[in-house]
JSON list of C-alpha atoms in Angstrom, two decimals:
[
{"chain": "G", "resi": 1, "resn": "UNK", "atom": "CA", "xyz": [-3.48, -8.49, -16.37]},
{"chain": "G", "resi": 2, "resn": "UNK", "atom": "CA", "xyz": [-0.54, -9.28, -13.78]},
{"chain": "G", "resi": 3, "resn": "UNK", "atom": "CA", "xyz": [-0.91, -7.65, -11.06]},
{"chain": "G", "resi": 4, "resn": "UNK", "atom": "CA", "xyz": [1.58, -7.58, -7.66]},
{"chain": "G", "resi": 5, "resn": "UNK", "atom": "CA", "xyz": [0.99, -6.25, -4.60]},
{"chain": "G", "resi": 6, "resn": "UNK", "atom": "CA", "xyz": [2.93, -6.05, -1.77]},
{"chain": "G", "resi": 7, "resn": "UNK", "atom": "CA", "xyz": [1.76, -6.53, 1.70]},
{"chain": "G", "resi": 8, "resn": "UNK", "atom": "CA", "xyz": [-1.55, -8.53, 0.71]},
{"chain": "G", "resi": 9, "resn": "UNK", "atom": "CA", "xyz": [-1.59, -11.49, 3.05]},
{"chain": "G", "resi": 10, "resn": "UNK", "atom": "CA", "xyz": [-4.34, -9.85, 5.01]},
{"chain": "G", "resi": 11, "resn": "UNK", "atom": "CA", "xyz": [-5.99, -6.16, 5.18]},
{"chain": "G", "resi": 12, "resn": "UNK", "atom": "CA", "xyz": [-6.21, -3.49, 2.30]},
{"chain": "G", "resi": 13, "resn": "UNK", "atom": "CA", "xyz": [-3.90, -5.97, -0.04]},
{"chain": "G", "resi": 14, "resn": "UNK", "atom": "CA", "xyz": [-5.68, -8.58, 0.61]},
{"chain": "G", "resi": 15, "resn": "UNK", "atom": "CA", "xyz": [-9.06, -7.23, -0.21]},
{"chain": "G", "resi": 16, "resn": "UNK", "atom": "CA", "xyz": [-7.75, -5.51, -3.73]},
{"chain": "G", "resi": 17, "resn": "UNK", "atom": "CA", "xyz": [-6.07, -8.90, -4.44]},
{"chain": "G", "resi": 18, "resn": "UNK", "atom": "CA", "xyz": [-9.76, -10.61, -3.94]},
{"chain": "G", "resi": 19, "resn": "UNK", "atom": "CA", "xyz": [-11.47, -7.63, -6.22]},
{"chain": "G", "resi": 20, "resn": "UNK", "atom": "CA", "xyz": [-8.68, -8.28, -9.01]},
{"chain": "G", "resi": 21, "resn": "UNK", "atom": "CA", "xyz": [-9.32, -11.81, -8.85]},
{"chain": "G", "resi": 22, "resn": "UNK", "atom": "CA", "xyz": [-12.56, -11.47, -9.14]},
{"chain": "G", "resi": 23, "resn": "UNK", "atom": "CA", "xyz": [-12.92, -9.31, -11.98]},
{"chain": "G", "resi": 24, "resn": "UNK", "atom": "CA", "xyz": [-10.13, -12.11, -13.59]},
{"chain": "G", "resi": 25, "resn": "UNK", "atom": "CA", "xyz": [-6.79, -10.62, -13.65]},
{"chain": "G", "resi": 26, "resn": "UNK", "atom": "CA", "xyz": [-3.79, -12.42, -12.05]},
{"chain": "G", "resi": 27, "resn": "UNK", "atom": "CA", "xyz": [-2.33, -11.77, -8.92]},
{"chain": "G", "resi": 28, "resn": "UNK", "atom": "CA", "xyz": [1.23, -12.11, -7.03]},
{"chain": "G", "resi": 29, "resn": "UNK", "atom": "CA", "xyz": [0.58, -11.61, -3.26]},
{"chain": "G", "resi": 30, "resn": "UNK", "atom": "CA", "xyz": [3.46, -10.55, -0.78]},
{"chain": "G", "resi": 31, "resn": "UNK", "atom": "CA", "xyz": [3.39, -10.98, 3.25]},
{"chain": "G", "resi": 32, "resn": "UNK", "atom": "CA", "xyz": [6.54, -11.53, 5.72]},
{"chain": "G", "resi": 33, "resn": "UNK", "atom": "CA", "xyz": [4.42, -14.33, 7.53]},
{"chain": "G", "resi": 34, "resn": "UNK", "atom": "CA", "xyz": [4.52, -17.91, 5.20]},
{"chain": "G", "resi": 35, "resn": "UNK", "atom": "CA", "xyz": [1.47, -19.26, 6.96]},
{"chain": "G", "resi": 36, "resn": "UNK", "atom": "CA", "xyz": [-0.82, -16.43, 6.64]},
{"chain": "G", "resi": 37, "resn": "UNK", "atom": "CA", "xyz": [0.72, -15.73, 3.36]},
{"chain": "G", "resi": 38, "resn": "UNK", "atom": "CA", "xyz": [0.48, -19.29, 2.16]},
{"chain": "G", "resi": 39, "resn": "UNK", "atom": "CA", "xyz": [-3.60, -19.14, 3.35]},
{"chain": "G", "resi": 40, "resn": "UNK", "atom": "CA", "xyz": [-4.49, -15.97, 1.91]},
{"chain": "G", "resi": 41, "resn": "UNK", "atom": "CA", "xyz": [-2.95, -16.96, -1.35]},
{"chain": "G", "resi": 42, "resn": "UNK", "atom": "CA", "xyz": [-4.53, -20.54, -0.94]},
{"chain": "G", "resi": 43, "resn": "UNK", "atom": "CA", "xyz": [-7.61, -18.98, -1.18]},
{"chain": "G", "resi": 44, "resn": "UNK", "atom": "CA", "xyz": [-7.01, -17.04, -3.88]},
{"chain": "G", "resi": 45, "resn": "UNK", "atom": "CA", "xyz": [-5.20, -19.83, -5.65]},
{"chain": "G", "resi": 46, "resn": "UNK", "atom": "CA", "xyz": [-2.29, -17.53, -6.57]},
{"chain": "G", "resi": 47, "resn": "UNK", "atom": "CA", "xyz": [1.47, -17.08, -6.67]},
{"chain": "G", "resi": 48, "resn": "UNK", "atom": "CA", "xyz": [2.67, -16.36, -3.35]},
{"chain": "G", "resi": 49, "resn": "UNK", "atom": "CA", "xyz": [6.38, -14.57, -2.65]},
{"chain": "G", "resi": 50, "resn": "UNK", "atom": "CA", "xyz": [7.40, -14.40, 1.52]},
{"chain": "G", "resi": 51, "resn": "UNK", "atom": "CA", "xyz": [9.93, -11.57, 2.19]},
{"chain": "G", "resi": 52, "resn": "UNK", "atom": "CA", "xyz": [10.51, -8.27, 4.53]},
{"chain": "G", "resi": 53, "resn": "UNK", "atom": "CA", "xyz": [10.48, -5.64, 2.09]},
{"chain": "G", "resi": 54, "resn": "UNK", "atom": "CA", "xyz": [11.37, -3.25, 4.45]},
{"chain": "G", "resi": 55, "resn": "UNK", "atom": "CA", "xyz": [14.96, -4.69, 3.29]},
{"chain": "G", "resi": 56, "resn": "UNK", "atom": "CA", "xyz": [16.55, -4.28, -0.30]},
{"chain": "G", "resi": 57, "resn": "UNK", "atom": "CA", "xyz": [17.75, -7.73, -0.18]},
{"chain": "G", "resi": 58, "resn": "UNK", "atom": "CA", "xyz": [13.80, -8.63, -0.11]},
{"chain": "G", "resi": 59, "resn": "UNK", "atom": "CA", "xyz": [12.93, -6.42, -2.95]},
{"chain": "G", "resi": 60, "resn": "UNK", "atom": "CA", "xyz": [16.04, -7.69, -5.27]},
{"chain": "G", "resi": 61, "resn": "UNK", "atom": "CA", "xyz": [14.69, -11.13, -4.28]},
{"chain": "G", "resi": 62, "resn": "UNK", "atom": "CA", "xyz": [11.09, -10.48, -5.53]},
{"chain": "G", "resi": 63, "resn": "UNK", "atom": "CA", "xyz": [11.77, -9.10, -8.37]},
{"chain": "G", "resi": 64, "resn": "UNK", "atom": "CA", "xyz": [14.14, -12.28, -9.20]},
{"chain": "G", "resi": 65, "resn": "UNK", "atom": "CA", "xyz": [10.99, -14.15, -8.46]},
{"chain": "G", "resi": 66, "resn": "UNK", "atom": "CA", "xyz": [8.86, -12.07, -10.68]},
{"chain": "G", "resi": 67, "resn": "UNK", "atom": "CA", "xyz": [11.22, -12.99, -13.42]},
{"chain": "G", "resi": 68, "resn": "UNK", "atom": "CA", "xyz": [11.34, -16.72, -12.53]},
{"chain": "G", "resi": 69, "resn": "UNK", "atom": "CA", "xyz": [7.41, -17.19, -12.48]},
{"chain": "G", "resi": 70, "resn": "UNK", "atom": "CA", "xyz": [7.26, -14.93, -15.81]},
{"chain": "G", "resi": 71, "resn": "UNK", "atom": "CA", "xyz": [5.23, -12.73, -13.79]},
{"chain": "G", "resi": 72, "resn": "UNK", "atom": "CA", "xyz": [6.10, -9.48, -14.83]},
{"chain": "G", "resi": 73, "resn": "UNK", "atom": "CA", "xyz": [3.29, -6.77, -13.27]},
{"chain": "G", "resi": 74, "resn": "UNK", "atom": "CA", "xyz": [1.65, -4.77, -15.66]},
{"chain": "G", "resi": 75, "resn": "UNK", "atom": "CA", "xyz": [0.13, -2.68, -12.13]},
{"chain": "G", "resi": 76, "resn": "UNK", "atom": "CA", "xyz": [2.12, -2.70, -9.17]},
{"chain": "G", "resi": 77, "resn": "UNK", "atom": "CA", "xyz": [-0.34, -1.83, -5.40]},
{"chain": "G", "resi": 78, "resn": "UNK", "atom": "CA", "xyz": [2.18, -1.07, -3.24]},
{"chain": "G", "resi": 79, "resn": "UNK", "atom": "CA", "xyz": [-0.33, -1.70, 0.42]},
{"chain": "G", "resi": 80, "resn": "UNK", "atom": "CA", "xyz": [3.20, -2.24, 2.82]},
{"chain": "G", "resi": 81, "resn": "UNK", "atom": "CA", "xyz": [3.28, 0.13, 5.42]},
{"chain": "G", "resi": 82, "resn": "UNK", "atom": "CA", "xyz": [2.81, 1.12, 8.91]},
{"chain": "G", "resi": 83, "resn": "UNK", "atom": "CA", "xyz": [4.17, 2.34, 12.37]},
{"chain": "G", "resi": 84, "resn": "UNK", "atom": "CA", "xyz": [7.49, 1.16, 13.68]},
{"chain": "G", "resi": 85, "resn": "UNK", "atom": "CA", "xyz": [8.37, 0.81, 17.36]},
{"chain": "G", "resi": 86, "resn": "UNK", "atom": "CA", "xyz": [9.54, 3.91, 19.46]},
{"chain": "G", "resi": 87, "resn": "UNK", "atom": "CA", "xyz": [7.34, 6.13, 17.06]},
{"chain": "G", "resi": 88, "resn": "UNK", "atom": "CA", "xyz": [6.89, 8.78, 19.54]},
{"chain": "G", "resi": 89, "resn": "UNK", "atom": "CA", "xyz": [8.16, 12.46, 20.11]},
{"chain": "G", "resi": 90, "resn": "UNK", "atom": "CA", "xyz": [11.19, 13.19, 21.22]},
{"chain": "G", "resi": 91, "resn": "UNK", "atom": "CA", "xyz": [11.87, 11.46, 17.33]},
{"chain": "G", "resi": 92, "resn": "UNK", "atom": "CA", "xyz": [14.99, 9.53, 17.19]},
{"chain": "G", "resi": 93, "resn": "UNK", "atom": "CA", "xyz": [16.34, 9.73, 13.68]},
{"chain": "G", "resi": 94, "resn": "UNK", "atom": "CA", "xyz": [16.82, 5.91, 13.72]},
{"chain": "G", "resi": 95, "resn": "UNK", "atom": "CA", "xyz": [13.06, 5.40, 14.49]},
{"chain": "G", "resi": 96, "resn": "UNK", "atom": "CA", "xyz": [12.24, 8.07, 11.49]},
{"chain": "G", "resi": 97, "resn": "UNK", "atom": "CA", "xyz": [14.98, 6.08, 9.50]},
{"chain": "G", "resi": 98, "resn": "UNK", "atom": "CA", "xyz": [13.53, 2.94, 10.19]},
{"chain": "G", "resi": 99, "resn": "UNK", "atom": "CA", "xyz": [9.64, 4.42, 9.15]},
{"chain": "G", "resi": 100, "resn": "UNK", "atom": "CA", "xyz": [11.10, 5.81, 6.09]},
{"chain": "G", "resi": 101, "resn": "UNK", "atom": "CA", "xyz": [12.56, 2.37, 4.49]},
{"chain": "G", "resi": 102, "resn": "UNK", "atom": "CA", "xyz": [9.12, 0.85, 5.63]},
{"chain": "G", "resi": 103, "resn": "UNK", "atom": "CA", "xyz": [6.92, 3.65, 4.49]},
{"chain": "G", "resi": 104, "resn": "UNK", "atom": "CA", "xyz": [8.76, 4.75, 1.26]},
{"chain": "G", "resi": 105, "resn": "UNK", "atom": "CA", "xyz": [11.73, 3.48, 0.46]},
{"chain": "G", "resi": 106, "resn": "UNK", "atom": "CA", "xyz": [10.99, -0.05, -0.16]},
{"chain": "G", "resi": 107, "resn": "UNK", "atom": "CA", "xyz": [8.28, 0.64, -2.80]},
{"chain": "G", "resi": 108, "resn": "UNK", "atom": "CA", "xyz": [10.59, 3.09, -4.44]},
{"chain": "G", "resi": 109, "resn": "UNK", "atom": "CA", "xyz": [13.54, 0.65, -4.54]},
{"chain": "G", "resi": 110, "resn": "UNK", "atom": "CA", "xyz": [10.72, -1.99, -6.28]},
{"chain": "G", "resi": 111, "resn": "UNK", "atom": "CA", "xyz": [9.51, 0.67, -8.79]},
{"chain": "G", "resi": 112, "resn": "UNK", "atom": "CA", "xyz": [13.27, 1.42, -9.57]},
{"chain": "G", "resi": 113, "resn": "UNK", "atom": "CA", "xyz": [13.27, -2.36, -10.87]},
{"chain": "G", "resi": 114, "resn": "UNK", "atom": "CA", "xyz": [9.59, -2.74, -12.49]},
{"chain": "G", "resi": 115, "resn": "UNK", "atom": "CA", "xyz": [9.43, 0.72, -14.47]},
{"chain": "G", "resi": 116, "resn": "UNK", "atom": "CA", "xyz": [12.11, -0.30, -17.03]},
{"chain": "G", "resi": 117, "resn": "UNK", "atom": "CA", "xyz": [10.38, -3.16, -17.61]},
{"chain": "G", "resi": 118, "resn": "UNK", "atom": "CA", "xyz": [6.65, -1.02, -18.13]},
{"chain": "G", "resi": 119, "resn": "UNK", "atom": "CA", "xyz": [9.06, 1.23, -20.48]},
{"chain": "G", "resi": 120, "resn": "UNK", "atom": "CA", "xyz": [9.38, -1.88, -22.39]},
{"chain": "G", "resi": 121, "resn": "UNK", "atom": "CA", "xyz": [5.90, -2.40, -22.62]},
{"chain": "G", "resi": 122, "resn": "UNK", "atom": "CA", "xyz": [4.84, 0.35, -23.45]},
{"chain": "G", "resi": 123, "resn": "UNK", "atom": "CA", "xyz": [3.16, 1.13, -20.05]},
{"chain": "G", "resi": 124, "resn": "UNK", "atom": "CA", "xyz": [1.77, 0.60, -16.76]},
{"chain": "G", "resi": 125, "resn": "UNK", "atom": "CA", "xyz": [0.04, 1.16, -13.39]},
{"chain": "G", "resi": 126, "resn": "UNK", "atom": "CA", "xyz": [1.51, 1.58, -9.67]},
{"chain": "G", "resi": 127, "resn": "UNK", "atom": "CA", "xyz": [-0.54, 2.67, -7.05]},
{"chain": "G", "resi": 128, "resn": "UNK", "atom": "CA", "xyz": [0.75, 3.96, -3.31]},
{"chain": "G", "resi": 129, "resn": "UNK", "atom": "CA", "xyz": [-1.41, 3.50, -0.57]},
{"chain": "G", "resi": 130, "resn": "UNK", "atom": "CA", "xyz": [-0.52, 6.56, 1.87]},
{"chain": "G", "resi": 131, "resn": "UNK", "atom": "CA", "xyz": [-2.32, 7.57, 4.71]},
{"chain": "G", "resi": 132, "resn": "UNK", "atom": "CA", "xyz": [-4.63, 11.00, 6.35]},
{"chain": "G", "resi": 133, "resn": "UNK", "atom": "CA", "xyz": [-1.51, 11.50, 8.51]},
{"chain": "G", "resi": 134, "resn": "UNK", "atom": "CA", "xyz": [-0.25, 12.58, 5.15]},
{"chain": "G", "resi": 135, "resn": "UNK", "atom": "CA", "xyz": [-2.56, 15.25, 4.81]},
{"chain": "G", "resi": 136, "resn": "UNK", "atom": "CA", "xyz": [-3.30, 16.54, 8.70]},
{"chain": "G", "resi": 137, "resn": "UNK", "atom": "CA", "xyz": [-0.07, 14.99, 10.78]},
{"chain": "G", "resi": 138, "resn": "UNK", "atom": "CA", "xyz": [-2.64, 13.29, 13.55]},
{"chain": "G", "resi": 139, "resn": "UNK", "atom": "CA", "xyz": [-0.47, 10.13, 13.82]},
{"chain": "G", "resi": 140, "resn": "UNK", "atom": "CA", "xyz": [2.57, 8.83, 15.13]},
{"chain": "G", "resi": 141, "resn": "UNK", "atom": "CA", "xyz": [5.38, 11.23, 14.09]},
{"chain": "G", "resi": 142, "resn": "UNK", "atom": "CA", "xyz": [7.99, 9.36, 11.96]},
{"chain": "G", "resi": 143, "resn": "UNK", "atom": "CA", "xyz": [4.75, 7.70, 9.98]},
{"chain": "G", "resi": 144, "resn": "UNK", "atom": "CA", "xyz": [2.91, 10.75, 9.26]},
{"chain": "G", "resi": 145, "resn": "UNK", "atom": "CA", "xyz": [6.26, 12.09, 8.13]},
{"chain": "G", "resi": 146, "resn": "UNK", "atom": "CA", "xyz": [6.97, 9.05, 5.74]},
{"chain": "G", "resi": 147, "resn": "UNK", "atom": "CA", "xyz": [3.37, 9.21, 4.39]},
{"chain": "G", "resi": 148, "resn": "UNK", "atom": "CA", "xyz": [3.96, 12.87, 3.59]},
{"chain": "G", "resi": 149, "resn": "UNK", "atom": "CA", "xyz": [6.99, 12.04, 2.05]},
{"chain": "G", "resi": 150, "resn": "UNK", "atom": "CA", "xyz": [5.50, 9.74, 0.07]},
{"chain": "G", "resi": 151, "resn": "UNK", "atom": "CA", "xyz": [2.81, 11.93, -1.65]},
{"chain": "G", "resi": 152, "resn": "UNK", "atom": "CA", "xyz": [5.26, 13.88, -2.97]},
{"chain": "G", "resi": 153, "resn": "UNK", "atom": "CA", "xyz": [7.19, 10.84, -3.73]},
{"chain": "G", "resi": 154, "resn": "UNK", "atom": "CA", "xyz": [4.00, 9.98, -5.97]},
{"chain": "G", "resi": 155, "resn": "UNK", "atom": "CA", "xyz": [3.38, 13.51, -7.26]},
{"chain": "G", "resi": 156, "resn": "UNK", "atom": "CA", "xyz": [6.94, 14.05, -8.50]},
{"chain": "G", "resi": 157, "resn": "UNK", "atom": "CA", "xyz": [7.78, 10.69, -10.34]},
{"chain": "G", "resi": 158, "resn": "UNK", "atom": "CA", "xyz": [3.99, 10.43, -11.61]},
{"chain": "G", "resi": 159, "resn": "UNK", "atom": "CA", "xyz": [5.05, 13.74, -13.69]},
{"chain": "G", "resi": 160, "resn": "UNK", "atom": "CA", "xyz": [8.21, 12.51, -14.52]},
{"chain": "G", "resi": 161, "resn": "UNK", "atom": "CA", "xyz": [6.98, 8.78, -16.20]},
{"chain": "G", "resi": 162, "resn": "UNK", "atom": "CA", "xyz": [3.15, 10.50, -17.42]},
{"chain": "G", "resi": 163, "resn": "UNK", "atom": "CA", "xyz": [5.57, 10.26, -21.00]},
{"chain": "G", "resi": 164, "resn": "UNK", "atom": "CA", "xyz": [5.51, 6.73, -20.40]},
{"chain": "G", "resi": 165, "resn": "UNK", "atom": "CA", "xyz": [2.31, 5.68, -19.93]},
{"chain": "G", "resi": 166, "resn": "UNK", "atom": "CA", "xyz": [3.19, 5.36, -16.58]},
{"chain": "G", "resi": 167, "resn": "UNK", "atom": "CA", "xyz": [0.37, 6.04, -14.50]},
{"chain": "G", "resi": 168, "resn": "UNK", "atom": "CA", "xyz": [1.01, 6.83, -10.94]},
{"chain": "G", "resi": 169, "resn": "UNK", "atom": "CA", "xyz": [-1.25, 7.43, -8.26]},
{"chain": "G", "resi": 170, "resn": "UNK", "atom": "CA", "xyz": [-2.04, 7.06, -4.35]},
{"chain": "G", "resi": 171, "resn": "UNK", "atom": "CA", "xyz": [-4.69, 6.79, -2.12]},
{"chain": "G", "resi": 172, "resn": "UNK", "atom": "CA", "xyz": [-5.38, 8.32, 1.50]},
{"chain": "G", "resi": 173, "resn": "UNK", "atom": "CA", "xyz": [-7.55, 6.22, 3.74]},
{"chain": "G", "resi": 174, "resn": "UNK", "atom": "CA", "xyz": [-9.03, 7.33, 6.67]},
{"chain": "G", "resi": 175, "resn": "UNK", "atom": "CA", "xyz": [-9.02, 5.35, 9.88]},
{"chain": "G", "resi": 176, "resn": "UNK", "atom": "CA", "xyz": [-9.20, 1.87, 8.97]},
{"chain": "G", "resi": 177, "resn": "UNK", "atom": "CA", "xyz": [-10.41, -1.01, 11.27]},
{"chain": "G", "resi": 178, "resn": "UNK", "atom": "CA", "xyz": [-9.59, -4.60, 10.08]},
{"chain": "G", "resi": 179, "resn": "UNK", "atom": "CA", "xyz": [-7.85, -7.89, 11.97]},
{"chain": "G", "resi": 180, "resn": "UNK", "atom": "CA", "xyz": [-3.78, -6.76, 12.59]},
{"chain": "G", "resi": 181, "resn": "UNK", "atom": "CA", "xyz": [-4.47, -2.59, 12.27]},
{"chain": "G", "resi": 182, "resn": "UNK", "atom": "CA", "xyz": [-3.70, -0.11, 15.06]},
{"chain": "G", "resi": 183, "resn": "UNK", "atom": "CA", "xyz": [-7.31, 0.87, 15.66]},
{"chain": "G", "resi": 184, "resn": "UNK", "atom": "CA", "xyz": [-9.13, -2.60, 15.75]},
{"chain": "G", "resi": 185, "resn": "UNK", "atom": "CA", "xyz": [-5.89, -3.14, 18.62]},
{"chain": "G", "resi": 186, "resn": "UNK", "atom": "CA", "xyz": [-7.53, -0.03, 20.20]},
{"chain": "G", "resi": 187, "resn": "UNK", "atom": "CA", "xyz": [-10.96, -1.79, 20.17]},
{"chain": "G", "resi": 188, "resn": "UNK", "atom": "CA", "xyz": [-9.69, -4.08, 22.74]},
{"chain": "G", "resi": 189, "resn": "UNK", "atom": "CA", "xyz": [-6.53, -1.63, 24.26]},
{"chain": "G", "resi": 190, "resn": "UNK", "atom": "CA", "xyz": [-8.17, 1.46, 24.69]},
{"chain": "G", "resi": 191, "resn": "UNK", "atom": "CA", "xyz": [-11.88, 0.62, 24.13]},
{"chain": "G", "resi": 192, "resn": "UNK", "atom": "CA", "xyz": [-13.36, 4.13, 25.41]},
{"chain": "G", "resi": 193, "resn": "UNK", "atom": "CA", "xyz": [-10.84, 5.89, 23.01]},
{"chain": "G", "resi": 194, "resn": "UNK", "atom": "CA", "xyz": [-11.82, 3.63, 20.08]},
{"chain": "G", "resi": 195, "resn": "UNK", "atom": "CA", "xyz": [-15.65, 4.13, 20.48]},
{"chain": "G", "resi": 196, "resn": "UNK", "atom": "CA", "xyz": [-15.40, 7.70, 21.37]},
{"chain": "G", "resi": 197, "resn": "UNK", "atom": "CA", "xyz": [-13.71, 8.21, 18.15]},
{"chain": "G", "resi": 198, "resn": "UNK", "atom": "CA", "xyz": [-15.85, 5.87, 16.24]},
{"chain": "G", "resi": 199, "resn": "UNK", "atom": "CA", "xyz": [-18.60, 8.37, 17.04]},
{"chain": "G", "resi": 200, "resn": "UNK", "atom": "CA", "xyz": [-17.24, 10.88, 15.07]},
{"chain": "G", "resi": 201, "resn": "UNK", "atom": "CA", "xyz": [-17.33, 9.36, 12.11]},
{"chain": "G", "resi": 202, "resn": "UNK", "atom": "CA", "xyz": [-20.22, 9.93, 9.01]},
{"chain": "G", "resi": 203, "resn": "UNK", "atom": "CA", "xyz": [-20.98, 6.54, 8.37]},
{"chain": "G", "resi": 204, "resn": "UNK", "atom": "CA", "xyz": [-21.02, 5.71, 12.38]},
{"chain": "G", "resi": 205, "resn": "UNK", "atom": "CA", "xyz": [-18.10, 3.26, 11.79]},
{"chain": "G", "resi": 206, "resn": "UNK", "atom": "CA", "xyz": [-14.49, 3.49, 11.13]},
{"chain": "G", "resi": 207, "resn": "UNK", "atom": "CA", "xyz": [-13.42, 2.22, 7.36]},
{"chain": "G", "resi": 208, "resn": "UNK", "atom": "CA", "xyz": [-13.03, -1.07, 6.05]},
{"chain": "G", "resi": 209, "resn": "UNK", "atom": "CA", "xyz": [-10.63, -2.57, 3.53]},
{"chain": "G", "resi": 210, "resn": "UNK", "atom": "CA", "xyz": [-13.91, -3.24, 1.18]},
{"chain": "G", "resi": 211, "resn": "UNK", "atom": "CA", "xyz": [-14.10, 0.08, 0.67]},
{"chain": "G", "resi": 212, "resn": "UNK", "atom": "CA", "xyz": [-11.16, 0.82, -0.59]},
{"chain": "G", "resi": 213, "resn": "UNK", "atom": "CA", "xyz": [-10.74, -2.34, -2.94]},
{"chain": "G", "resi": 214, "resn": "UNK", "atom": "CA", "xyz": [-13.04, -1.07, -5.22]},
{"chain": "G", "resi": 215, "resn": "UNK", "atom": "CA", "xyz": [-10.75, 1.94, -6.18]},
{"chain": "G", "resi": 216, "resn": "UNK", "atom": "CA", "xyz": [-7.70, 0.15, -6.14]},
{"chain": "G", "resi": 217, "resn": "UNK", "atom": "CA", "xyz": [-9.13, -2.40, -8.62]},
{"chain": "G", "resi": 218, "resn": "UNK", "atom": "CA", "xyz": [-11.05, 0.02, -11.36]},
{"chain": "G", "resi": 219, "resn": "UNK", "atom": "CA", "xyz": [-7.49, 2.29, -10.83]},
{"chain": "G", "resi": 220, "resn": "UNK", "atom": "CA", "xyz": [-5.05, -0.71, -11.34]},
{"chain": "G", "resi": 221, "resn": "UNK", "atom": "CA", "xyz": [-6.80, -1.80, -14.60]},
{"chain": "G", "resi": 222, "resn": "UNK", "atom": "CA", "xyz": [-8.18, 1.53, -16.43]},
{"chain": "G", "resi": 223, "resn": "UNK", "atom": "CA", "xyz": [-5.98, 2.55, -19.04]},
{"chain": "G", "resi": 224, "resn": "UNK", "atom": "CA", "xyz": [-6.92, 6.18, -18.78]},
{"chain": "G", "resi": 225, "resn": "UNK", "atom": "CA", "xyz": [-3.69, 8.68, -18.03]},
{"chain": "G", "resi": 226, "resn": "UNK", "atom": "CA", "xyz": [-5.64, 11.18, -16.64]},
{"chain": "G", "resi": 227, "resn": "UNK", "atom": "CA", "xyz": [-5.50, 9.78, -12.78]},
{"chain": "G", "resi": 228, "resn": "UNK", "atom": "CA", "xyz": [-1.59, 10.32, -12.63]},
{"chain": "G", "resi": 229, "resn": "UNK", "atom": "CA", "xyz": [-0.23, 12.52, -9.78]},
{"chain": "G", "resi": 230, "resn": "UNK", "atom": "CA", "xyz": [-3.64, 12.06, -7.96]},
{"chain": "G", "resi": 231, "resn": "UNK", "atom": "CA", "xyz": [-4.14, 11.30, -4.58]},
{"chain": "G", "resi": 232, "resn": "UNK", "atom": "CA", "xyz": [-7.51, 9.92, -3.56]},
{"chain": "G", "resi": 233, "resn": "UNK", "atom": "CA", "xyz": [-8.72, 11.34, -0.28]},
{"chain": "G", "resi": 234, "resn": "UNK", "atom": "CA", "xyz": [-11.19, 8.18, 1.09]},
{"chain": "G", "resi": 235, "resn": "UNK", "atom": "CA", "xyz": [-12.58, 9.53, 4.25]},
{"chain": "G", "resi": 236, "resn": "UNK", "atom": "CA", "xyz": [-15.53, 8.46, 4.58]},
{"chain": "G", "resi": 237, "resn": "UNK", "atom": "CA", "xyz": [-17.44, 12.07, 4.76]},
{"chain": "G", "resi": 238, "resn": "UNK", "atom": "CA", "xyz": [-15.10, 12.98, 7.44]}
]
């Protein structure tokens, strides 16, 4: 299979991109940094597209490349995301703006393109990786409301394309500690905070990447219908 996913020079799209190589499907990585996107794809000895998808101009470009390489996905993992600056209360519409185009809008602007083309064949696989703030608000404010707005994002358009054979789905990680996210920046920031919360957790450790790359690659390549709509809640017994 052809698989893209966005955001995969390092962290959770990084990690599915190694399990999808590894079980020998094909794989399109996207990052907005060339040399750490040029590495991780160096390792994986796979096509490689540089770009801010936070921008449209970014997304019409990658799916130009898509059609240049004759890489067109058969599964979609859409892994961008995260918190913008000024992400605090009082929320300035800008900042929630801003959160929303990162968070949403730039993997709905990319499906807009790639679903005709899954229509064509007959089918296809996209997967959203959203977020616990989602589900309980406990994060910044304009990401937990972009995450929230992307579940139902993911809800309603998994309905809408299930005549398709469009399967849609999403995942909700818990707090996730790998090189680049906001809580391994706490280990070093705000090292009492991080280990005090750390302590909470089931497994006596926050969650890595690995254990979420396991989902993402049995969900991007089953051809069972019957995951549509659903959002994964990966917690780690939290």
């Amino acid at each position: 299979m052809k698989i893209l996913i966005t955001g995969s020079s390092g962290g959770i799209g990084f990690a599915a991109a190694e399990e999808l190589v590894r079980l020998g499907h094909s794989v399109l990585l996207t990052g907005r940094k060339q040399e750490t996107l040029s590495a991780s794809a160096g390792r994986l000895n796979s096509l490689a597209f540089c770009g801010d998808l936070s921008k449209t101009e970014s997304v019409n470009r990658l799916y130009g490349f898509c059609n240049e390489q004759d890489f067109i996905p058969e599964a979609v993992v859409h892994t961008v995301g995260g918190t913008v600056n000024n992400d605090r209360h009082p929320l300035n519409t800008g900042t929630l703006e801003e959160s929303m185009r990162l968070n949403l809008y730039s993997a709905a602007e990319l499906n807009n393109l790639l679903i005709p083309l899954m229509q064509q064949n007959s089918g296809g696989r996209i997967i959203h990786i959203s977020s616990q703030a989602a589900k309980d608000g406990n994060a910044s404010p304009a990401y937990a409301i972009a995450k929230g707005a992307l579940n139902i994002y993911i809800r309603n358009s998994a309905r809408f394309y299930a005549q398709d054979n469009i399967m849609i789905c999403g995942i909700m990680p818990g707090i996730l500690d790998h090189e680049g996210s906001a809580w391994h920046q706490k280990s070093t920031e705000n090292p009492k905070k991080y280990e005090e919360r750390k302590s909470r957790q089931p497994l006596g450790r926050f969650l890595k990447p690995q254990d979420i790359s396991g989902l993402i690659g049995f969900l991007a390549t089953d051809r069972s219908m019957a995951y549509t709509g659903t959002i994964f809640d990966i917690n780690g017994g939290e």
